[in-house]
Amino acid sequence: MPVDLNLWPLIGVLIIIAGFALRFNPMLVVIVTAIGTAFAAGFPLDKVLAAIGAGFIKTRNLPLIILLPLAVIGLLERHGLRQHAQNWISSIKSATAGRLLIVYLAARQLTAAIGLTSLGGHPQMVRPLLAPMAEGATENRYGKLSGKVREKLRAMSAATDNVGLFFGEDIFVAFGAIVLMTTFLKEAGIEVEPIHVALWGIPTATAAFAIHAFRLHRLDKQLARDIAAEKTVAQGESA
């Protein structure tokens, strides 16, 4: 028996894409997306407000959970965490930014695949440790780095964390997105086990690792070209 599906709630995806493409405030985009999706699904106003209120009550301790680690990380940075990370990686002569980030990508993806998603992250890992280590490895080879090169290393460090987490957690059977997909399919009359969805995430995660690892492998050569070009321009200006 065919089941009529209401696809209008998917308008939330378009709102998210449009909001971020136009660079609106992320919080505003998320709120508008939630309200638009709810109305598209036929939720009455009182139910929408009740859902927002329930979500606020459930997450009212979230700011405390976020701010406490940030305070600890800030204190560690003040006492030289970034400098110690740079000095340590600089002592490893064979270390390069690309090799370091490939190792981190593998570790991030594997730990996320078993549910340990909080072991990495931008505030607690990328900014205080990973990015300074990538800068230190590059600085050890080429000397003082320009602001442009540093920003590129920081961007690739953040991207590596994102790729590892995003594609690694899709393999974890208890990941929220997997539960959401199986529940949605079940309501549509399609029985799918969460373990099957997780297993089908493995080829995607493997491909993502291979593609991004190749990009990181090329990163060292790109950095060498960029730094050489900058030195050539600087020498031409000083002549």
XYZ file of N, CA and C in Angstrom:
717
model
N 0.845 -1.197 0.000
C 0.000 0.000 0.000
C 0.883 1.250 0.000
N 0.740 2.129 -0.988
C 1.604 3.311 -1.037
C 1.352 4.240 0.139
N 2.412 4.845 0.603
C 2.333 5.765 1.734
C 2.603 7.186 1.238
N 1.682 8.097 1.537
C 1.848 9.499 1.145
C 2.840 10.169 2.084
N 3.892 10.705 1.526
C 4.912 11.374 2.326
C 4.803 12.875 2.137
N 4.888 13.581 3.254
C 4.896 15.036 3.218
C 6.341 15.503 3.144
N 6.738 15.967 1.979
C 8.119 16.397 1.779
C 8.345 17.870 2.098
N 7.285 18.579 2.436
C 7.431 20.004 2.731
C 8.369 20.283 3.915
N 8.434 19.400 4.945
C 9.379 19.677 6.041
C 10.835 19.772 5.586
N 11.146 19.211 4.405
C 12.517 19.306 3.893
C 12.892 20.726 3.481
N 11.912 21.635 3.526
C 12.212 23.031 3.208
C 13.233 23.607 4.184
N 13.324 22.972 5.370
C 14.323 23.411 6.347
C 15.737 23.303 5.816
N 15.987 22.295 4.966
C 17.318 22.139 4.367
C 17.640 23.339 3.478
N 16.647 23.765 2.698
C 16.851 24.920 1.820
C 17.083 26.195 2.625
N 16.361 26.323 3.732
C 16.538 27.516 4.579
C 17.956 27.553 5.153
N 18.432 26.392 5.606
C 19.788 26.312 6.150
C 20.816 26.705 5.084
N 20.680 26.128 3.889
C 21.632 26.406 2.809
C 21.607 27.890 2.436
N 20.392 28.437 2.276
C 20.270 29.848 1.892
C 20.811 30.760 2.984
N 20.502 30.443 4.235
C 20.949 31.287 5.349
C 22.456 31.356 5.466
N 23.111 30.194 5.359
C 24.572 30.185 5.472
C 25.231 30.737 4.213
N 24.618 30.517 3.043
C 25.174 31.067 1.807
C 25.140 32.590 1.822
N 24.067 33.159 2.417
C 23.937 34.618 2.502
C 24.614 35.188 3.746
N 25.207 34.294 4.548
C 25.979 34.679 5.730
C 25.135 35.421 6.770
N 23.918 34.919 6.969
C 23.104 35.457 8.048
C 23.607 34.920 9.386
N 23.105 35.491 10.457
C 23.483 35.041 11.789
C 23.104 33.565 11.959
N 24.065 32.680 12.317
C 23.771 31.246 12.408
C 22.633 30.910 13.371
N 22.600 31.607 14.517
C 21.534 31.334 15.482
C 20.168 31.670 14.889
N 20.086 32.789 14.181
C 18.835 33.189 13.551
C 18.429 32.184 12.478
N 19.402 31.708 11.704
C 19.113 30.732 10.648
C 18.544 29.446 11.248
N 19.144 28.978 12.325
C 18.679 27.740 12.959
C 17.268 27.906 13.505
N 16.993 29.049 14.132
C 15.662 29.280 14.698
C 14.606 29.341 13.595
N 14.904 30.087 12.539
C 13.959 30.186 11.416
C 13.755 28.819 10.767
N 14.828 28.045 10.661
C 14.723 26.704 10.075
C 13.816 25.815 10.915
N 14.002 25.853 12.228
C 13.177 25.022 13.113
C 11.702 25.398 13.018
N 11.423 26.692 13.045
C 10.027 27.141 12.984
C 9.424 26.831 11.613
N 10.193 27.098 10.542
C 9.695 26.820 9.191
C 9.425 25.343 8.970
N 10.310 24.490 9.467
C 10.119 23.044 9.327
C 8.893 22.579 10.094
N 8.719 23.122 11.289
C 7.578 22.726 12.112
C 6.259 23.103 11.451
N 6.165 24.315 10.932
C 4.924 24.736 10.267
C 4.701 23.952 8.975
N 5.799 23.628 8.262
C 5.661 22.836 7.036
C 5.169 21.427 7.341
N 5.491 20.931 8.535
C 5.044 19.602 8.942
C 3.622 19.618 9.513
N 3.045 20.811 9.602
C 1.668 20.906 10.091
C 1.543 21.009 11.593
N 2.617 21.370 12.284
C 2.554 21.518 13.737
C 1.800 22.798 14.087
N 0.871 22.750 15.041
C 0.207 23.985 15.488
C 1.172 24.868 16.274
N 0.837 26.148 16.394
C 1.718 27.106 17.041
C 2.037 26.722 18.479
N 1.006 26.268 19.232
C 1.252 25.926 20.637
C 2.218 24.754 20.769
N 2.158 23.813 19.826
C 3.073 22.675 19.867
C 4.500 23.095 19.530
N 4.632 24.042 18.599
C 5.960 24.557 18.248
C 6.593 25.264 19.445
N 5.812 26.119 20.099
C 6.328 26.833 21.269
C 6.655 25.877 22.399
N 5.831 24.836 22.568
C 6.101 23.844 23.613
C 7.396 23.088 23.335
N 7.638 22.766 22.058
C 8.871 22.057 21.696
C 10.098 22.933 21.940
N 9.992 24.226 21.582
C 11.113 25.150 21.817
C 11.383 25.289 23.313
N 10.314 25.421 24.095
C 10.474 25.533 25.541
C 11.077 24.281 26.153
N 10.624 23.113 25.690
C 11.172 21.855 26.212
C 12.645 21.718 25.861
N 13.008 22.126 24.641
C 14.413 22.070 24.244
C 15.279 23.005 25.070
N 14.732 24.178 25.393
C 15.484 25.132 26.219
C 15.708 24.581 27.623
N 14.681 23.959 28.185
C 14.802 23.406 29.535
C 15.835 22.283 29.561
N 15.823 21.436 28.527
C 16.749 20.306 28.495
C 18.198 20.744 28.331
N 18.412 21.877 27.671
C 19.789 22.306 27.370
C 20.209 23.537 28.169
N 19.506 23.846 29.235
C 19.841 25.055 29.980
C 21.205 24.962 30.653
N 21.710 23.743 30.869
C 23.038 23.590 31.466
C 24.144 23.538 30.415
N 23.757 23.591 29.128
C 24.750 23.490 28.062
C 25.783 24.604 28.100
N 25.389 25.879 28.325
C 26.419 26.926 28.392
C 27.480 26.650 29.451
N 27.069 26.080 30.591
C 28.034 25.755 31.645
C 29.002 24.677 31.172
N 28.468 23.676 30.444
C 29.305 22.591 29.950
C 30.314 23.108 28.935
N 29.912 24.112 28.153
C 30.798 24.664 27.131
C 31.820 25.619 27.743
N 31.377 26.474 28.667
C 32.245 27.525 29.186
C 33.337 27.001 30.108
N 33.053 25.971 30.894
C 34.064 25.448 31.815
C 35.293 24.908 31.075
N 35.122 24.050 30.043
C 36.318 23.617 29.306
C 37.055 24.772 28.641
N 36.310 25.765 28.134
C 36.965 26.909 27.498
C 37.828 27.669 28.493
N 37.340 27.781 29.736
C 38.125 28.467 30.769
C 39.414 27.699 31.069
N 39.311 26.381 31.142
C 40.500 25.552 31.411
C 41.494 25.668 30.258
N 40.993 25.600 29.019
C 41.867 25.699 27.850
C 42.537 27.072 27.789
N 41.762 28.120 28.090
C 42.336 29.466 28.107
C 43.447 29.596 29.139
N 43.255 28.969 30.293
C 44.282 29.009 31.341
C 45.544 28.275 30.895
N 45.361 27.133 30.235
C 46.515 26.381 29.740
C 47.266 27.169 28.664
N 46.510 27.833 27.792
C 47.154 28.648 26.748
C 47.952 29.794 27.367
N 47.397 30.374 28.410
C 48.086 31.492 29.060
C 49.420 31.053 29.645
N 49.495 29.780 30.027
C 50.737 29.262 30.619
C 51.601 28.534 29.584
N 51.357 28.808 28.291
C 52.300 28.362 27.268
C 52.001 27.048 26.594
N 50.737 26.614 26.576
C 50.405 25.338 25.939
C 50.763 25.354 24.461
N 50.404 26.433 23.754
C 50.685 26.523 22.314
C 52.192 26.511 22.047
N 52.948 27.234 22.865
C 54.395 27.291 22.657
C 55.047 25.935 22.898
N 54.576 25.219 23.944
C 55.128 23.898 24.230
C 54.810 22.929 23.097
N 53.600 23.033 22.530
C 53.233 22.158 21.410
C 54.113 22.436 20.205
N 54.355 23.717 19.909
C 55.211 24.077 18.779
C 56.646 23.598 18.990
N 57.160 23.788 20.207
C 58.535 23.387 20.490
C 58.694 21.873 20.393
N 57.688 21.140 20.856
C 57.789 19.674 20.831
C 57.794 19.147 19.404
N 56.883 19.645 18.578
C 56.810 19.144 17.198
C 58.043 19.594 16.408
N 58.612 20.731 16.765
C 59.806 21.212 16.064
C 61.009 20.317 16.316
N 60.977 19.575 17.433
C 62.094 18.680 17.748
C 62.066 17.404 16.912
N 60.942 17.135 16.229
C 60.830 15.949 15.367
C 61.184 16.384 13.948
N 62.360 16.039 13.496
C 62.883 16.547 12.227
C 62.071 16.082 11.019
N 61.510 14.876 11.083
C 60.771 14.339 9.930
C 59.326 14.818 9.872
N 58.904 15.559 10.874
C 57.498 15.986 10.931
C 57.235 17.102 9.934
N 56.127 16.986 9.224
C 55.643 18.054 8.354
C 54.178 18.296 8.686
N 53.661 19.413 8.242
C 52.258 19.726 8.520
C 51.343 18.671 7.914
N 51.625 18.255 6.673
C 50.791 17.265 6.012
C 50.790 15.935 6.730
N 51.966 15.438 7.119
C 52.050 14.156 7.826
C 51.345 14.219 9.178
N 51.558 15.321 9.885
C 50.913 15.484 11.189
C 49.396 15.449 11.056
N 48.861 16.173 10.081
C 47.414 16.249 9.918
C 46.829 14.924 9.429
N 47.568 14.155 8.650
C 47.086 12.836 8.226
C 46.960 11.911 9.428
N 47.942 11.945 10.313
C 47.875 11.127 11.532
C 46.681 11.544 12.389
N 46.498 12.863 12.527
C 45.356 13.332 13.321
C 44.036 12.951 12.668
N 43.958 13.027 11.340
C 42.733 12.650 10.624
C 42.367 11.200 10.912
N 43.361 10.306 10.857
C 43.098 8.892 11.137
C 42.629 8.697 12.576
N 43.305 9.363 13.522
C 42.928 9.220 14.931
C 41.535 9.781 15.192
N 41.246 10.933 14.600
C 39.944 11.577 14.804
C 38.819 10.721 14.243
N 39.047 10.155 13.061
C 38.008 9.365 12.415
C 37.763 8.057 13.171
N 38.840 7.412 13.630
C 38.697 6.141 14.338
C 38.024 6.326 15.702
N 38.411 7.372 16.422
C 37.790 7.604 17.731
C 36.328 8.014 17.590
N 36.015 8.798 16.551
C 34.622 9.178 16.319
C 33.788 7.962 15.937
N 34.406 6.992 15.250
C 33.693 5.794 14.816
C 33.270 4.916 15.985
N 33.944 5.053 17.126
C 33.544 4.276 18.307
C 32.836 5.153 19.342
N 32.409 6.321 18.910
C 31.585 7.176 19.762
C 32.326 8.197 20.590
N 33.653 8.279 20.485
C 34.430 9.230 21.287
C 34.586 10.545 20.523
N 33.458 11.203 20.304
C 33.468 12.415 19.490
C 34.040 13.628 20.217
N 34.094 13.581 21.524
C 34.539 14.755 22.283
C 36.049 14.776 22.503
N 36.773 13.801 21.964
C 38.228 13.781 22.157
C 38.930 14.853 21.341
N 38.297 15.329 20.272
C 38.868 16.398 19.465
C 37.960 17.603 19.499
N 38.095 18.458 18.504
C 37.254 19.652 18.445
C 38.079 20.900 18.250
N 37.456 21.950 17.747
C 38.172 23.191 17.468
C 38.673 23.886 18.741
N 37.817 24.081 19.762
C 38.306 24.823 20.929
C 39.331 24.049 21.739
N 39.104 22.747 21.909
C 39.947 21.992 22.825
C 41.125 21.289 22.175
N 41.161 21.194 20.855
C 42.254 20.483 20.202
C 42.889 21.281 19.062
N 42.082 21.799 18.152
C 42.637 22.452 16.957
C 43.376 23.732 17.325
N 42.700 24.632 18.028
C 43.317 25.936 18.311
C 44.519 25.841 19.251
N 44.413 25.128 20.388
C 45.556 25.145 21.305
C 46.669 24.161 20.961
N 46.385 23.102 20.180
C 47.389 22.065 19.957
C 47.689 21.795 18.486
N 46.654 21.402 17.720
C 46.892 20.925 16.363
C 47.456 22.012 15.449
N 46.794 23.174 15.406
C 47.265 24.258 14.542
C 48.667 24.738 14.935
N 48.959 24.970 16.228
C 50.328 25.359 16.586
C 51.370 24.311 16.221
N 51.007 23.020 16.320
C 51.953 21.964 15.949
C 52.208 21.966 14.446
N 51.151 22.193 13.656
C 51.326 22.281 12.202
C 52.195 23.486 11.842
N 51.972 24.601 12.522
C 52.797 25.788 12.282
C 54.241 25.535 12.696
N 54.418 24.856 13.833
C 55.775 24.580 14.306
C 56.545 23.671 13.370
N 55.853 22.637 12.841
C 56.519 21.728 11.905
C 56.936 22.460 10.629
N 56.078 23.355 10.153
C 56.384 24.106 8.931
C 57.474 25.143 9.194
N 57.397 25.789 10.339
C 58.391 26.806 10.690
C 59.771 26.179 10.869
N 59.799 24.944 11.350
C 61.065 24.248 11.542
C 61.773 23.990 10.218
N 61.002 23.880 9.130
C 61.575 23.611 7.810
C 61.886 24.881 7.022
N 61.015 25.889 7.180
C 61.128 27.051 6.289
C 61.420 28.361 7.017
N 61.537 28.324 8.317
C 61.772 29.558 9.047
C 60.473 30.299 9.354
N 60.592 31.577 9.620
C 59.433 32.368 10.010
C 58.379 32.373 8.914
N 57.104 32.177 9.328
C 56.002 32.060 8.380
C 55.235 33.372 8.273
N 54.682 33.606 7.099
C 53.846 34.790 6.891
C 52.450 34.546 7.449
N 51.704 35.605 7.585
C 50.335 35.473 8.084
C 49.462 34.627 7.170
N 49.679 34.737 5.857
C 48.890 33.969 4.897
C 49.123 32.480 5.054
N 50.372 32.080 5.245
C 50.692 30.656 5.417
C 50.125 30.146 6.731
N 50.225 30.944 7.776
C 49.677 30.529 9.069
C 48.155 30.328 8.983
N 47.481 31.237 8.303
C 46.032 31.105 8.170
C 45.658 29.855 7.370
N 46.461 29.539 6.366
C 46.210 28.335 5.572
C 46.381 27.088 6.423
N 47.415 27.048 7.247
C 47.631 25.904 8.129
C 46.506 25.762 9.147
N 46.051 26.868 9.683
C 44.956 26.828 10.650
C 43.665 26.356 9.995
N 43.420 26.805 8.768
C 42.219 26.385 8.051
C 42.250 24.889 7.754
N 43.401 24.373 7.333
C 43.511 22.946 7.045
C 43.410 22.116 8.316
N 43.905 22.633 9.413
C 43.778 21.928 10.693
C 42.315 21.810 11.099
N 41.581 22.913 10.968
C 40.159 22.896 11.297
C 39.397 21.982 10.346
N 39.731 22.024 9.062
C 39.061 21.177 8.078
C 39.316 19.706 8.360
N 40.526 19.375 8.774
C 40.865 17.982 9.079
C 40.036 17.467 10.246
N 39.876 18.286 11.264
C 39.038 17.890 12.393
C 37.591 17.682 11.943
N 37.092 18.572 11.099
C 35.708 18.460 10.611
C 35.493 17.180 9.816
N 36.406 16.896 8.892
C 36.262 15.708 8.039
C 36.326 14.437 8.888
N 37.302 14.374 9.790
C 37.436 13.188 10.633
C 36.214 12.936 11.482
N 35.679 13.995 12.090
C 34.495 13.843 12.943
C 33.260 13.516 12.123
N 33.015 14.270 11.057
C 31.774 14.149 10.294
C 31.616 12.749 9.706
N 32.679 12.228 9.099
C 32.568 10.931 8.444
C 32.860 9.770 9.390
N 33.544 10.061 10.510
C 33.801 8.999 11.477
C 32.581 8.660 12.304
N 31.843 9.681 12.747
C 30.698 9.422 13.609
C 29.553 8.746 12.868
N 29.545 8.809 11.527
C 28.504 8.137 10.758
C 28.611 6.619 10.848
N 29.750 6.113 11.321
C 29.934 4.668 11.465
C 29.449 4.189 12.837
N 29.333 5.122 13.787
C 28.919 4.761 15.146
C 27.423 4.466 15.164
N 27.069 3.252 15.572
C 25.694 2.786 15.435
C 24.708 3.587 16.285
N 25.177 4.185 17.371
C 24.278 4.942 18.247
C 24.325 6.435 17.960
N 24.890 6.822 16.823
C 24.950 8.234 16.452
C 23.538 8.757 16.195
N 23.264 9.986 16.618
C 21.918 10.538 16.526
C 21.361 10.567 15.123
N 22.210 10.881 14.122
C 21.730 10.946 12.745
C 21.283 9.576 12.248
N 21.981 8.517 12.666
C 21.590 7.163 12.260
C 20.244 6.795 12.879
N 20.080 7.139 14.144
C 18.793 6.874 14.810
C 17.679 7.660 14.118
N 17.957 8.908 13.754
C 16.954 9.732 13.077
C 16.574 9.128 11.728
N 17.567 8.697 10.958
C 17.284 8.126 9.637
C 16.473 6.840 9.740
N 16.861 5.962 10.657
C 16.121 4.701 10.789
C 14.702 4.935 11.285
N 14.520 5.909 12.168
C 13.173 6.233 12.654
C 12.313 6.804 11.539
N 12.897 7.701 10.735
C 12.167 8.297 9.619
C 11.761 7.225 8.613
N 12.683 6.322 8.286
C 12.388 5.257 7.335
C 11.337 4.285 7.883
N 11.401 4.044 9.176
C 10.423 3.151 9.790
C 9.028 3.738 9.714
N 8.907 5.047 9.943
C 7.610 5.703 9.845
C 7.083 5.689 8.403
N 8.008 5.607 7.441
C 7.614 5.538 6.032
C 7.347 4.103 5.580
N 7.432 3.164 6.511
C 7.162 1.768 6.187
C 8.359 0.996 5.697
N 9.562 1.543 5.890
C 10.785 0.873 5.442
C 11.583 0.459 6.679
N 11.723 -0.845 6.892
C 12.433 -1.356 8.050
C 13.924 -1.466 7.755
N 14.714 -0.707 8.483
C 16.164 -0.732 8.319
C 16.800 -0.789 9.708
N 17.761 -1.682 9.886
C 18.462 -1.782 11.163
C 19.568 -0.727 11.247
N 19.753 -0.125 12.407
C 20.806 0.891 12.552
C 22.198 0.370 12.186
N 22.461 -0.901 12.488
C 23.777 -1.457 12.188
C 24.045 -1.455 10.685
N 22.990 -1.653 9.888
C 23.154 -1.651 8.432
C 23.480 -0.250 7.925
N 22.818 0.751 8.490
C 23.112 2.140 8.099
C 24.558 2.486 8.465
N 24.987 2.062 9.660
C 26.350 2.343 10.098
C 27.382 1.654 9.197
N 27.101 0.414 8.813
C 28.035 -0.314 7.953
C 28.162 0.334 6.583
N 27.048 0.862 6.077
C 27.106 1.530 4.777
C 27.807 2.877 4.861
N 28.076 3.338 6.081
C 28.857 4.560 6.242
C 30.354 4.326 6.103
N 30.775 3.053 6.179
C 32.209 2.743 6.115
C 32.812 3.095 4.752
N 32.190 2.718 3.613
C 32.786 3.120 2.321
C 32.914 4.627 2.158
N 31.900 5.363 2.642
C 31.962 6.825 2.551
C 33.092 7.380 3.409
N 33.227 6.844 4.633
C 34.290 7.305 5.521
C 35.662 6.974 4.943
N 35.799 5.810 4.338
C 37.075 5.414 3.732
C 37.427 6.346 2.574
N 36.429 6.636 1.726
C 36.665 7.543 0.600
C 37.021 8.941 1.090
N 36.326 9.413 2.133
C 36.620 10.744 2.679
C 38.034 10.804 3.229
N 38.453 9.733 3.908
C 39.826 9.708 4.435
C 40.841 9.751 3.304
N 40.617 8.936 2.273
C 41.557 8.877 1.151
C 41.663 10.230 0.441
N 40.532 10.869 0.205
C 40.524 12.150 -0.515
C 41.218 13.237 0.297
N 40.856 13.320 1.588
C 41.441 14.398 2.396
C 42.910 14.113 2.709
N 43.270 12.842 2.874
C 44.679 12.508 3.093
C 45.512 12.886 1.868
N 44.945 12.719 0.682
C 45.645 13.123 -0.541
C 45.825 14.636 -0.572
N 44.804 15.376 -0.149
C 44.914 16.837 -0.077
C 46.009 17.250 0.905
N 46.071 16.549 2.038
C 47.089 16.865 3.034
C 48.480 16.484 2.537
N 48.559 15.414 1.755
C 49.848 15.022 1.174
C 50.356 16.116 0.225
N 49.448 16.725 -0.513
C 49.814 17.806 -1.424
C 50.104 19.104 -0.675
N 49.621 19.212 0.555
C 49.761 20.455 1.304
C 51.226 20.846 1.472
N 52.091 19.878 1.766
C 53.507 20.191 1.984
C 54.136 20.809 0.738
N 53.815 20.274 -0.441
C 54.353 20.826 -1.686
C 53.786 22.220 -1.961
N 52.493 22.403 -1.644
C 51.885 23.717 -1.843
C 52.524 24.759 -0.932
N 52.789 24.361 0.309
C 53.430 25.285 1.244
C 54.827 25.655 0.766
N 55.560 24.663 0.265
C 56.914 24.938 -0.231
C 56.870 25.937 -1.387
N 55.903 25.775 -2.301
C 55.777 26.706 -3.431
C 55.385 28.094 -2.960
N 54.407 28.150 -2.045
C 53.938 29.454 -1.561
C 55.040 30.216 -0.836
N 55.772 29.516 0.011
C 56.831 30.174 0.783
C 57.965 30.612 -0.141
N 58.284 29.770 -1.138
C 59.329 30.145 -2.103
C 58.909 31.370 -2.904
N 57.633 31.423 -3.302
C 57.134 32.576 -4.054
C 57.188 33.833 -3.196
N 56.823 33.724 -1.925
C 56.873 34.887 -1.035
C 58.303 35.392 -0.857
N 59.249 34.476 -0.740
C 60.646 34.895 -0.586
C 61.157 35.570 -1.854
N 60.719 35.054 -3.020
C 61.142 35.669 -4.282
C 60.605 37.094 -4.403
N 59.335 37.279 -4.023
C 58.738 38.620 -4.068
C 59.434 39.557 -3.100
N 59.754 39.035 -1.882
C 60.425 39.876 -0.879
C 61.819 40.279 -1.349
N 62.531 39.347 -1.991
C 63.867 39.683 -2.500
C 63.810 40.707 -3.620
N 62.747 40.579 -4.481
C 62.592 41.544 -5.562
C 62.283 42.934 -5.062
N 61.510 43.026 -3.984
C 61.174 44.327 -3.423
C 62.360 44.981 -2.719
N 63.199 44.149 -2.105
C 64.351 44.690 -1.395
C 65.501 45.074 -2.319
N 65.478 44.528 -3.546
C 66.579 44.802 -4.509
C 66.502 46.230 -5.058
